[in-house]
Short mmCIF file of C-alpha atoms and ligand atoms in Angstrom, two decimals:
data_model
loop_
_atom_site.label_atom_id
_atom_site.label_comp_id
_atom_site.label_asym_id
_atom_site.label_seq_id
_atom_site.Cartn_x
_atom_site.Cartn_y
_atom_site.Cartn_z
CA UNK A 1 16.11 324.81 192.94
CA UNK A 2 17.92 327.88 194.43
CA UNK A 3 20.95 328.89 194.13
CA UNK A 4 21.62 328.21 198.15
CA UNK A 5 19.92 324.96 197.69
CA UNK A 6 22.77 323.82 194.69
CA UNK A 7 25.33 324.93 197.23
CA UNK A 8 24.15 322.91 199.87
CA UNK A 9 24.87 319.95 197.67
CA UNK A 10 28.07 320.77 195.67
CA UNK A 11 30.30 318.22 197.00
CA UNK A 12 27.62 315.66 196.45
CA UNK A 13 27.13 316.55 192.92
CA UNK A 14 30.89 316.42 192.34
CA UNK A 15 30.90 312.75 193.61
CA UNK A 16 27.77 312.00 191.55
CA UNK A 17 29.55 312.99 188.52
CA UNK A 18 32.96 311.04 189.25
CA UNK A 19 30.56 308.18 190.09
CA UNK A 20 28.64 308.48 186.76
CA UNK A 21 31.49 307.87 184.81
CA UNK A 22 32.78 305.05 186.34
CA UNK A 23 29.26 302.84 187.36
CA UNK A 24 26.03 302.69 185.15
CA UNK A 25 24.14 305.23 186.61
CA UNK A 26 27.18 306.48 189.50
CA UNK A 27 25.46 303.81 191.89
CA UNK A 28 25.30 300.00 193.12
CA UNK A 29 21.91 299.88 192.85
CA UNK A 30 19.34 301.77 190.35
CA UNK A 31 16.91 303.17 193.11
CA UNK A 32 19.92 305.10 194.74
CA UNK A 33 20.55 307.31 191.51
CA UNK A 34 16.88 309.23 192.54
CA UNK A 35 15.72 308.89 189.00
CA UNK A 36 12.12 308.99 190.60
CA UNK A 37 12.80 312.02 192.28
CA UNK A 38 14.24 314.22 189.37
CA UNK A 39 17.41 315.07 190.98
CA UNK A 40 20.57 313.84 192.12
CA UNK A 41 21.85 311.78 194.60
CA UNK A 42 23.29 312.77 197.98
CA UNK A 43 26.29 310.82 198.45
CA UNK A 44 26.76 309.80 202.37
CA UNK A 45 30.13 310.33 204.59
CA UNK A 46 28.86 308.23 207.34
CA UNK A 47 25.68 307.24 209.54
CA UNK A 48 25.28 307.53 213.27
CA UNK A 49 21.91 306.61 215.21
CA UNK A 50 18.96 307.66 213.59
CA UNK A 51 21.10 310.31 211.33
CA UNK A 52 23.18 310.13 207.82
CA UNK A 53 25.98 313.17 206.73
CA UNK A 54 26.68 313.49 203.33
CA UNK A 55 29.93 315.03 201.64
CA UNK A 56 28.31 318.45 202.21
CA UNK A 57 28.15 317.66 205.73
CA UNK A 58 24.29 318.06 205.69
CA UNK A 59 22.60 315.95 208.38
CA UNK A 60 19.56 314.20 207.54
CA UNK A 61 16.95 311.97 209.63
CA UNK A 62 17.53 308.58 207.74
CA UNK A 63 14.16 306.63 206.73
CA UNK A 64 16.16 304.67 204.32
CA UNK A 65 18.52 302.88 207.14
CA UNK A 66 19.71 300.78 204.25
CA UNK A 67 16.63 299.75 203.00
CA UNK A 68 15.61 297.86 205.74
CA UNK A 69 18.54 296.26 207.58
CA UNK A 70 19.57 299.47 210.27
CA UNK A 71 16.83 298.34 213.03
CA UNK A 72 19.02 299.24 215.48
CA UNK A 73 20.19 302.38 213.45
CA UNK A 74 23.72 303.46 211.67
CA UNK A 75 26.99 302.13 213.50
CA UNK A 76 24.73 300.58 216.73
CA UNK A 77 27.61 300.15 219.46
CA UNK A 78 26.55 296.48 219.69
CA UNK A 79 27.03 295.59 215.94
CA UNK A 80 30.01 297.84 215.94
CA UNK A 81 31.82 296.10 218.82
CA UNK A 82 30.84 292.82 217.64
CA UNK A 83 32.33 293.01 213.95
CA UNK A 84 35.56 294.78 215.42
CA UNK A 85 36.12 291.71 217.09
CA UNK A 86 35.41 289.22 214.67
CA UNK A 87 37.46 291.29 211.96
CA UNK A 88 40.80 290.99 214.02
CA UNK A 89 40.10 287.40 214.34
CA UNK A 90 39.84 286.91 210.38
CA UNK A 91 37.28 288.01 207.90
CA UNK A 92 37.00 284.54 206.28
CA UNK A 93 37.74 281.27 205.98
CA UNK A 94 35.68 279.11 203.45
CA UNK A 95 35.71 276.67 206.42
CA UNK A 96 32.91 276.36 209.16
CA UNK A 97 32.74 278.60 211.99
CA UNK A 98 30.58 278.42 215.50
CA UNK A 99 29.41 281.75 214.59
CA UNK A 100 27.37 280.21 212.49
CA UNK A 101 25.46 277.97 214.62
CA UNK A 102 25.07 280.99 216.82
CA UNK A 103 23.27 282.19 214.65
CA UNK A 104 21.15 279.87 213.26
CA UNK A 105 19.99 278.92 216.13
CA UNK A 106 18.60 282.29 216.65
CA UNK A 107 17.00 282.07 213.45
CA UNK A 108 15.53 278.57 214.07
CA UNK A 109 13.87 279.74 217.45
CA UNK A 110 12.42 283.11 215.99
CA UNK A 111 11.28 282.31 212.78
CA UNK A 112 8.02 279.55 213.27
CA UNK A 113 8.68 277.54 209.37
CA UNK A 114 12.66 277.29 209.92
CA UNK A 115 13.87 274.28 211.12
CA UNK A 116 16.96 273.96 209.35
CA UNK A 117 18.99 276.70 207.76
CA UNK A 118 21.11 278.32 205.02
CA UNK A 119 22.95 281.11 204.70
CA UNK A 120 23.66 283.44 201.72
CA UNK A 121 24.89 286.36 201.09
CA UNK A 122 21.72 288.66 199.49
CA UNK A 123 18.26 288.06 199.36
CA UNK A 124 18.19 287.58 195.46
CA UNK A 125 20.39 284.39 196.55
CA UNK A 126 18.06 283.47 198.96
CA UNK A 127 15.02 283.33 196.74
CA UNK A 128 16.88 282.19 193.71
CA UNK A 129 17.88 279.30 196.31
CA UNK A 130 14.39 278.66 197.91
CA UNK A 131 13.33 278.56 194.22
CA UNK A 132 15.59 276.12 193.16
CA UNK A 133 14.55 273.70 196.27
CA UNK A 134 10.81 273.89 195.94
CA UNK A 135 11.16 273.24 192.56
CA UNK A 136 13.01 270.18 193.17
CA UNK A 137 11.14 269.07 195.89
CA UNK A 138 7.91 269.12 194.12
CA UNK A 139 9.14 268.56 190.88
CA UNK A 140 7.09 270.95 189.21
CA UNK A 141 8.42 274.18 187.44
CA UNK A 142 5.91 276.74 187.55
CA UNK A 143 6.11 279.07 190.30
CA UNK A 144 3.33 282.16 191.39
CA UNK A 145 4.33 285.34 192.19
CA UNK A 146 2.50 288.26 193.04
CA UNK A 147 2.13 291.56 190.59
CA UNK A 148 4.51 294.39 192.19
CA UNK A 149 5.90 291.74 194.93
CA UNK A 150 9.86 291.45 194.81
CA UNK A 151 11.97 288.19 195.31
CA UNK A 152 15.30 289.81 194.12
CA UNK A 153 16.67 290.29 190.55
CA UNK A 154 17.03 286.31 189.56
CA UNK A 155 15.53 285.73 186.31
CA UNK A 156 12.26 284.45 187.23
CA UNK A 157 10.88 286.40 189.80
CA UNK A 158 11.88 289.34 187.33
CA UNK A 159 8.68 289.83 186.40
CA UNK A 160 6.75 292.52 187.51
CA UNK A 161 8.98 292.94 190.33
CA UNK A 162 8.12 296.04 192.40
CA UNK A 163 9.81 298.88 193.54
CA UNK A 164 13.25 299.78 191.48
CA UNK A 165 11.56 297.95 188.64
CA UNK A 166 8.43 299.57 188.45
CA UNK A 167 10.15 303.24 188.99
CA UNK A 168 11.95 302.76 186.23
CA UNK A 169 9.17 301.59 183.80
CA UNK A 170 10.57 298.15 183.15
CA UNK A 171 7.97 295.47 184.32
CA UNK A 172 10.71 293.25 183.48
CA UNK A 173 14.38 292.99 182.03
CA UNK A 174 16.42 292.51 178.34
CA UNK A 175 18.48 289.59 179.16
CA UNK A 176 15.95 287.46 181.05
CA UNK A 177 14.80 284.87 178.72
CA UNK A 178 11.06 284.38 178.00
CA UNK A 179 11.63 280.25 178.70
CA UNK A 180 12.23 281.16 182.19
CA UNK A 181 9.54 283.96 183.05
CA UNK A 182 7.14 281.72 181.14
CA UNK A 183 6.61 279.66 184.23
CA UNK A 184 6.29 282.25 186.31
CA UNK A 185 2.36 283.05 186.44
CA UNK A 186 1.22 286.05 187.99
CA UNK A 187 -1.38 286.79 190.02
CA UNK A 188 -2.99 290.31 191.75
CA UNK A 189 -1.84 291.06 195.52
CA UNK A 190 -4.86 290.13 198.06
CA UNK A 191 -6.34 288.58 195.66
CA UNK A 192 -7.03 284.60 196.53
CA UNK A 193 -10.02 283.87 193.36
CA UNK A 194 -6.50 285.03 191.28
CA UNK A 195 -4.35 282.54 192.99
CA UNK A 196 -7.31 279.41 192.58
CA UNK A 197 -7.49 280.86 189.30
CA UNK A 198 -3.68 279.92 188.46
CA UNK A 199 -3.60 276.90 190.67
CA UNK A 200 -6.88 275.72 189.09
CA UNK A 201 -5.37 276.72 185.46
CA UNK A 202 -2.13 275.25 186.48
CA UNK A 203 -3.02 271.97 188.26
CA UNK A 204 -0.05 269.82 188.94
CA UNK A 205 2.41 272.31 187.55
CA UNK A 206 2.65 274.82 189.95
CA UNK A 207 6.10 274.03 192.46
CA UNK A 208 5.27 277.41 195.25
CA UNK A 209 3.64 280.28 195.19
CA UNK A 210 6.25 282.60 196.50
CA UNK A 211 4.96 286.13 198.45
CA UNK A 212 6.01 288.79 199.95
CA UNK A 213 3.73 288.12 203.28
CA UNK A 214 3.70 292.18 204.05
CA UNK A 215 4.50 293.50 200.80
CA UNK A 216 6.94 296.24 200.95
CA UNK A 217 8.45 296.89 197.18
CA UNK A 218 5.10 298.39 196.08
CA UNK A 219 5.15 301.08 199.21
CA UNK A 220 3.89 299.30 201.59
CA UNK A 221 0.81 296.99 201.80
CA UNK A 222 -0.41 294.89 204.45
CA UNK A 223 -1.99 291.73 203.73
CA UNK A 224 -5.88 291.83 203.93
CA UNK A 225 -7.98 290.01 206.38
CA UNK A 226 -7.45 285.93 205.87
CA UNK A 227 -4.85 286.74 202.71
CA UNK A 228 -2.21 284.64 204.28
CA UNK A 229 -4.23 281.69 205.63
CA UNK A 230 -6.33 281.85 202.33
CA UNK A 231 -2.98 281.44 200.55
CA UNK A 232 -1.89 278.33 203.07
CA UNK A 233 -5.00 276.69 202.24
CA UNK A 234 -4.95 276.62 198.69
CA UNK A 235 -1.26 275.94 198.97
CA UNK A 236 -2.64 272.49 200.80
CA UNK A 237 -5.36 271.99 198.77
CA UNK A 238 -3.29 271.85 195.18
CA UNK A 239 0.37 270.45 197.17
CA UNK A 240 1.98 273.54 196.29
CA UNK A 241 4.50 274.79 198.43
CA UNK A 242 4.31 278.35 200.33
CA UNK A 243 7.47 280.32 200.31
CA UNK A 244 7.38 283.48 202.43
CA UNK A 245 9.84 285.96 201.30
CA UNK A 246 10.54 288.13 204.49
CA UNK A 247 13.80 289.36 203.21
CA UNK A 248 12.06 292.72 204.17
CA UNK A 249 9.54 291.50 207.39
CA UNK A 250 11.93 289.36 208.96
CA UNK A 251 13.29 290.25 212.21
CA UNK A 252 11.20 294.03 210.92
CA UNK A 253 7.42 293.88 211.62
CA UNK A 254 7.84 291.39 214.51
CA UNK A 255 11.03 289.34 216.02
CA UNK A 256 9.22 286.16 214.61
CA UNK A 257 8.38 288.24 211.22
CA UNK A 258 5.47 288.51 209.45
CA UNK A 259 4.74 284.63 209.82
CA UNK A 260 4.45 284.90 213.63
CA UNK A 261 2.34 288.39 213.41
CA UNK A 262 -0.38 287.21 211.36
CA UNK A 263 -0.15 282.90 212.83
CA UNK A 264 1.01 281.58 209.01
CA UNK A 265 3.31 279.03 208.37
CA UNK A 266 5.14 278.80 205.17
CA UNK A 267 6.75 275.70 204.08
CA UNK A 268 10.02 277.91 203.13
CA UNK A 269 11.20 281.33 204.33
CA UNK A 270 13.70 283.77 202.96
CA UNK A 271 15.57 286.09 205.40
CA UNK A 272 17.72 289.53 204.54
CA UNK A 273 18.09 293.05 205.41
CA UNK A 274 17.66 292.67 208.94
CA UNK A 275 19.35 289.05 209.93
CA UNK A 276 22.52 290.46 208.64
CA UNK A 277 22.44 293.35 210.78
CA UNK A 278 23.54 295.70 207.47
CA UNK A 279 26.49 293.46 206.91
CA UNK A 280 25.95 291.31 203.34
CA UNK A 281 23.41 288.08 204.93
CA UNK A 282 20.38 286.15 203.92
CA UNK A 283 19.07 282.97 204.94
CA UNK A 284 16.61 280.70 203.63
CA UNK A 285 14.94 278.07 205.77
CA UNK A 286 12.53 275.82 206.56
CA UNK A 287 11.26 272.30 207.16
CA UNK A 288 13.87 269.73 207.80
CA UNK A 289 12.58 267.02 205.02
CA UNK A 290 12.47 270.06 202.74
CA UNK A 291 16.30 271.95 203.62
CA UNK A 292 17.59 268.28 204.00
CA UNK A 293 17.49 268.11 199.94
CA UNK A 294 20.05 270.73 200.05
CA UNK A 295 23.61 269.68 199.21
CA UNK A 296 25.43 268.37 200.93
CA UNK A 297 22.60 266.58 202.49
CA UNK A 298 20.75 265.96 199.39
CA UNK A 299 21.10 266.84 195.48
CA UNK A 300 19.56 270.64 195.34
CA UNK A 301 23.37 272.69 194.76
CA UNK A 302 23.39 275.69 196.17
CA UNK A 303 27.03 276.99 197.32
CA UNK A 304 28.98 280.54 198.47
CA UNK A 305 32.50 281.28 198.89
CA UNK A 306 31.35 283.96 201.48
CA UNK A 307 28.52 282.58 202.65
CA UNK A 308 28.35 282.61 206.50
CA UNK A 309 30.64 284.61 207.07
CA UNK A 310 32.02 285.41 210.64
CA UNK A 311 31.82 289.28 209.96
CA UNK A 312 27.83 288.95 208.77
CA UNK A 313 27.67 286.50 211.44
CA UNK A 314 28.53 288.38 214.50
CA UNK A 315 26.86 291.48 213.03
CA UNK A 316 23.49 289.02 212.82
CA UNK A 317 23.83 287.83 216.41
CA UNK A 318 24.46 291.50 218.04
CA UNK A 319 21.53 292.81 215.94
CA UNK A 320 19.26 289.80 217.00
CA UNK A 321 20.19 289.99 220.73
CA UNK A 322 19.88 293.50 221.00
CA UNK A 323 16.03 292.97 219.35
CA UNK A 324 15.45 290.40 222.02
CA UNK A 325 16.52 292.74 225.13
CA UNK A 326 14.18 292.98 227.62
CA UNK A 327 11.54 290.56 226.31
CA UNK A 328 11.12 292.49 223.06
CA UNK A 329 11.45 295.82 224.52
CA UNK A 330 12.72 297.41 220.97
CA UNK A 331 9.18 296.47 219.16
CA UNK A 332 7.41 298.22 221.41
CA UNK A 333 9.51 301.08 221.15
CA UNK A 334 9.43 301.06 216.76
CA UNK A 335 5.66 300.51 217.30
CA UNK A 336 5.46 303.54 219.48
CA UNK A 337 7.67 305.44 216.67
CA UNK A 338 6.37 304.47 214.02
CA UNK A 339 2.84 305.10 214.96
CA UNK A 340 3.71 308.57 216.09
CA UNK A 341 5.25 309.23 212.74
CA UNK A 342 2.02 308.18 210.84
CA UNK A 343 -0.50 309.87 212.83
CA UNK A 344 1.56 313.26 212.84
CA UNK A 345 2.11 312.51 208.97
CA UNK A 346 -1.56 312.07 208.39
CA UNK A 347 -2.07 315.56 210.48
CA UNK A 348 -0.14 317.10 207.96
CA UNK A 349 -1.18 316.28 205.47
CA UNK A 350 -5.07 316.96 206.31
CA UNK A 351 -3.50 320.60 206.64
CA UNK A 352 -1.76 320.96 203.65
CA UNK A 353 -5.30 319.29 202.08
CA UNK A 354 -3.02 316.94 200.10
CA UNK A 355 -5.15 313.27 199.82
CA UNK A 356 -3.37 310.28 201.61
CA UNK A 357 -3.19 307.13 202.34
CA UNK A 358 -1.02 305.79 205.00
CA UNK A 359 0.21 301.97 205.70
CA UNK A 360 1.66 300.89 208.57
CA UNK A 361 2.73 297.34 209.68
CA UNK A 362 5.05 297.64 212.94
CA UNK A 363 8.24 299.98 212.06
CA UNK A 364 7.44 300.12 208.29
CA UNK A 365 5.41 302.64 206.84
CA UNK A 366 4.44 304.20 203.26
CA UNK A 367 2.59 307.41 202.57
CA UNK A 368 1.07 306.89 199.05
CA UNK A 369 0.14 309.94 197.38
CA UNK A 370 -3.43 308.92 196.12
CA UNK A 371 -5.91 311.02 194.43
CA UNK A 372 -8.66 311.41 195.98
CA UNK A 373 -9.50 311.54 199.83
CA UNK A 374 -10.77 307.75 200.96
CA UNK A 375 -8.55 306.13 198.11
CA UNK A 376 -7.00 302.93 199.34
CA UNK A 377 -3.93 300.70 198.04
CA UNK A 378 -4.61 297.21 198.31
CA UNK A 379 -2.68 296.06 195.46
CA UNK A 380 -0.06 296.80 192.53
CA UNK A 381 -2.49 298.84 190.61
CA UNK A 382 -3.73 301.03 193.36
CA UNK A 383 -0.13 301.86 193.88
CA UNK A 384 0.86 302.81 190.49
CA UNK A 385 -2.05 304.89 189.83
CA UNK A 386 -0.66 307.06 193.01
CA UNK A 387 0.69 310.99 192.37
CA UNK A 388 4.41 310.23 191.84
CA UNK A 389 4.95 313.70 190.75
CA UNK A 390 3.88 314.79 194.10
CA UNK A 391 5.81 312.74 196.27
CA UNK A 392 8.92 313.73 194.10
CA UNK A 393 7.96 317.21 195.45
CA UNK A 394 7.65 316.01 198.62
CA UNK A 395 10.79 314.05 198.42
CA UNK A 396 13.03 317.05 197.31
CA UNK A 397 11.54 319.47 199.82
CA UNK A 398 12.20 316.81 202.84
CA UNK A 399 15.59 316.48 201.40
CA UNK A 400 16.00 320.26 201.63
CA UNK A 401 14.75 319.81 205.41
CA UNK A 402 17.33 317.54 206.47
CA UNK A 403 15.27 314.02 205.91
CA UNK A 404 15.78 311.52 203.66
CA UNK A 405 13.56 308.62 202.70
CA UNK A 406 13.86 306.25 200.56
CA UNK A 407 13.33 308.08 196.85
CA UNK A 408 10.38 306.65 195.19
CA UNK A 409 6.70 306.48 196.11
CA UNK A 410 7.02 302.73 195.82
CA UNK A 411 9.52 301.79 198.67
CA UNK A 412 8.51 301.35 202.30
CA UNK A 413 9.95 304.07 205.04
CA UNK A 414 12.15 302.55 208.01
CA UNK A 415 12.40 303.37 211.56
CA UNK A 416 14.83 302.23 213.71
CA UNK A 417 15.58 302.30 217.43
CA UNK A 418 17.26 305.06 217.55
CA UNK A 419 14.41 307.40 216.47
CA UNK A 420 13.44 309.21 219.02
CA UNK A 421 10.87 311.24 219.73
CA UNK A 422 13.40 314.55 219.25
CA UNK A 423 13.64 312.70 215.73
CA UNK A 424 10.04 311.89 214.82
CA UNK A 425 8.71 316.05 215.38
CA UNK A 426 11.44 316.68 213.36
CA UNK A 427 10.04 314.83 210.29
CA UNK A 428 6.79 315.64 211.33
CA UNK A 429 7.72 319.57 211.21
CA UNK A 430 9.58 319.16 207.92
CA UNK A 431 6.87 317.20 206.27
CA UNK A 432 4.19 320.31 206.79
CA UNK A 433 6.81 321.91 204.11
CA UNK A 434 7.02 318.95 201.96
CA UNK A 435 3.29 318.66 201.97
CA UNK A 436 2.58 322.01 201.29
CA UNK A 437 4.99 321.43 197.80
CA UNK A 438 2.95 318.61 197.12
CA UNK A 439 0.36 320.42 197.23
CA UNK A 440 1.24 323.17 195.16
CA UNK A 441 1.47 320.35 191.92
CA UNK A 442 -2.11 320.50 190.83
C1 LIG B 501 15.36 293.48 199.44
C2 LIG B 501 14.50 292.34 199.07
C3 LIG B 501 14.99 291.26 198.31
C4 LIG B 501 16.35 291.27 197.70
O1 LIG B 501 17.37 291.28 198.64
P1 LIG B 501 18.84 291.74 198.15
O2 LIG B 501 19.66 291.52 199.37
O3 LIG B 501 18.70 293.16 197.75
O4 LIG B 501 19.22 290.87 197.02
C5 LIG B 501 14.18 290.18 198.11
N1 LIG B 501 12.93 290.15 198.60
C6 LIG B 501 12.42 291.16 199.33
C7 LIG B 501 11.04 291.06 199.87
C8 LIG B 501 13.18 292.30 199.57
O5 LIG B 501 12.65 293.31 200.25
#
């Protein structure tokens, strides 16, 4: 790194060391300290549109937007007007609010499997939640998860768990007992012999097989032709239940999510990122004689002092209506994006002569660094065996460029509404440079 290039960043790197000493790694969340990357983190002022500004004042084209949850981009006026009005009126109560119903409803006429909702406060919650239920429901205790899909950091989906997890090396955690990853059996991505295999192996055990439907903690992998129905019919065939977890697709590849793209109905659904409109919401949902077991309605306990609340709420509810504008109008619009961004991506990169493959479902998108021209990444392993030292290059130089993605080969990009074309050349200009450094690693 130059000497101009530490400059650039010497307000950030103060912050990152204040930050260091007071939180394990300076961050919230282990992906954001850039460990996969092999420098330090930019720490942000503030977002607007399609745009971040760190503490240098350095502008960057955001493909992060929060992991997921900035469809409509940073401080959208909708979302912003809507939460400065429900913040004057009280941030929380602990008792029950029409917001709400507002919102579930919206949920409950999008999302195909949900007939009855809950709201939480993070998508771990969700799928520790959804858990919880199908395992009472069914009362099994097994549950199948896919290799390099992620449900959230509750004990027993931590287990081979994607993204964060896999950057750092850890397939799993210290602290999560073996008695409760022991039921969790795991099984290949697009691969349904695997799943028979377990179901087969685990006849009359197995309580769900949860999955991310569009996996997008492993870069980004669409399911394969018949994946999802494949996995709805062995779900019927051994009465197992099918637990979607679009924490990440819902409300992202489609309004309906991933469920209503590809015609698949889970029995239960978990909702994030996106329903909460970047304020702290999740859902989980699904059919009524199922989500009736949860207390107070039934025995399953599952309970949140925030949960619901009117600040997530009216954030939700702006985000969703603003989706639904104009019949849909905004997915054409991230399809348009998006699709620009990968085919001037892939243009690059033939340039540069650096191999890749590209995934794209709706506005997310992953450019996995693979190793030979015509290698594709249909699974955990393909991912993994990906050139991670060349989209750290690739990462740094974008950085330098004024773009930031998300900083590890194994996370999905984001666009949002508010890239615009002016936005997407940008990137597309920047990422010639960040190819050619890829490049340059042999
Ligand atoms: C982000 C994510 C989660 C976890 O959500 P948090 O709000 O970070 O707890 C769970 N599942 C999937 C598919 C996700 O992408």
């Amino acid at each position: 790194m130059s000497q101009t290039t530490t400059d650039r960043y010497a307000a950030s790197s103060q912050a990152h060391a204040r930050a260091a000493r007071l939180m394990p790694g300076g961050v919230s969340s282990p992906v954001r300290a850039y460990k996969a990357v092999g420098r330090e983190p930019i720490t942000i002022r503030k977002g607007k549109g399609a745009h971040v500004k760190d503490v240098d004042g350095n502008s960057y084209i955001d493909y992060v937007c929060s992991y997921g949850p900035l469809i409509l981009g940073h401080a959208a006026e909708p979302v912003v007007a809507a939460v400065t009005k429900a913040v004057q009126r009280g941030a929380s109560f602990g008792m029950p609010t029409q917001a709400e119903s507002d919102l579930a409803e919206r949920v409950i006429e999008a999302v195909p499997s949900i007939e009855v909702v809950r709201f939480v406060n993070s998508g771990t919650e969700a799928a520790m939640s959804a858990l919880r239920l199908a395992r009472a429901a069914t009362g099994r205790d097994k549950v199948i998860k896919c290799i390099g899909c992620y449900h959230g950091h509750t004990d027993a989906m931590l287990v081979s768990a994607g993204s964060g997890a896999t950057t750092l090396g850890v397939p799993s955690s210290p602290g999560v007992p073996g008695s409760v990853t022991g039921g969790t059996v795991l099984v290949p991505y697009n691969d349904l012999d695997a799943v028979r295999a377990a179901m087969l192996g685990h006849r009359g055990e197995v309580a769900c097989m949860a999955v991310e439907p569009v996996a997008g903690n492993m870069g980004c992998i669409p399911p394969g032709d018949g994946y999802l129905q494949g996995l709805r019919d062995l779900c019927d065939e051994f009465g197992v239940l099918l637990l979607f977890d679009e924490v990440m697709t819902g409300f992202r590849v489609a309004y309906g999510g991933a469920q209503s793209l590809y015609g698949v109905t889970p029995d239960l659904t978990m909702l994030g990122k996106v329903v909460g409109g970047g304020l702290p919401c999740a859902a989980y949902g699904g059919r009524e004689d199922l989500m009736r077991q949860v207390a107070p309605d039934g025995p399953v306990y599952q309970a949140g002092t925030l949960s619901g609340n009117p600040l997530a709420m009216a954030a939700g509810i702006a985000t969703l209506d603003t989706l639904k504008d104009n019949d849909h109008d905004a997915y054409r619009k991230l399809d348009a994006a998006t699709r620009h961004l990968e085919m001037g991506l892939g243009e690059a990169a033939e340039s540069a002569g650096v191999p890749l493959y590209l995934t794209r479902v709706g506005s997310m998108l992953c450019p996995f660094f693979v190793n030979n021209a015509g290698d594709t990444v249909e699974d955990y392993a393909d991912a993994t065996r990906c050139r991670t030292d060349r989209f750290a290059a690739f990462f740094r130089t974008m950085l330098d460029e004024g773009v930031v993605l998300p900083p590890a080969q194994f996370e999905a990009w984001f666009v949002s509404t508010a890239h615009d074309l002016k936005a997407i050349e940008e990137t597309i200009a920047a990422a010639s440079k960040g190819f050619a450094a890829a490049s340059a690693i042999a």
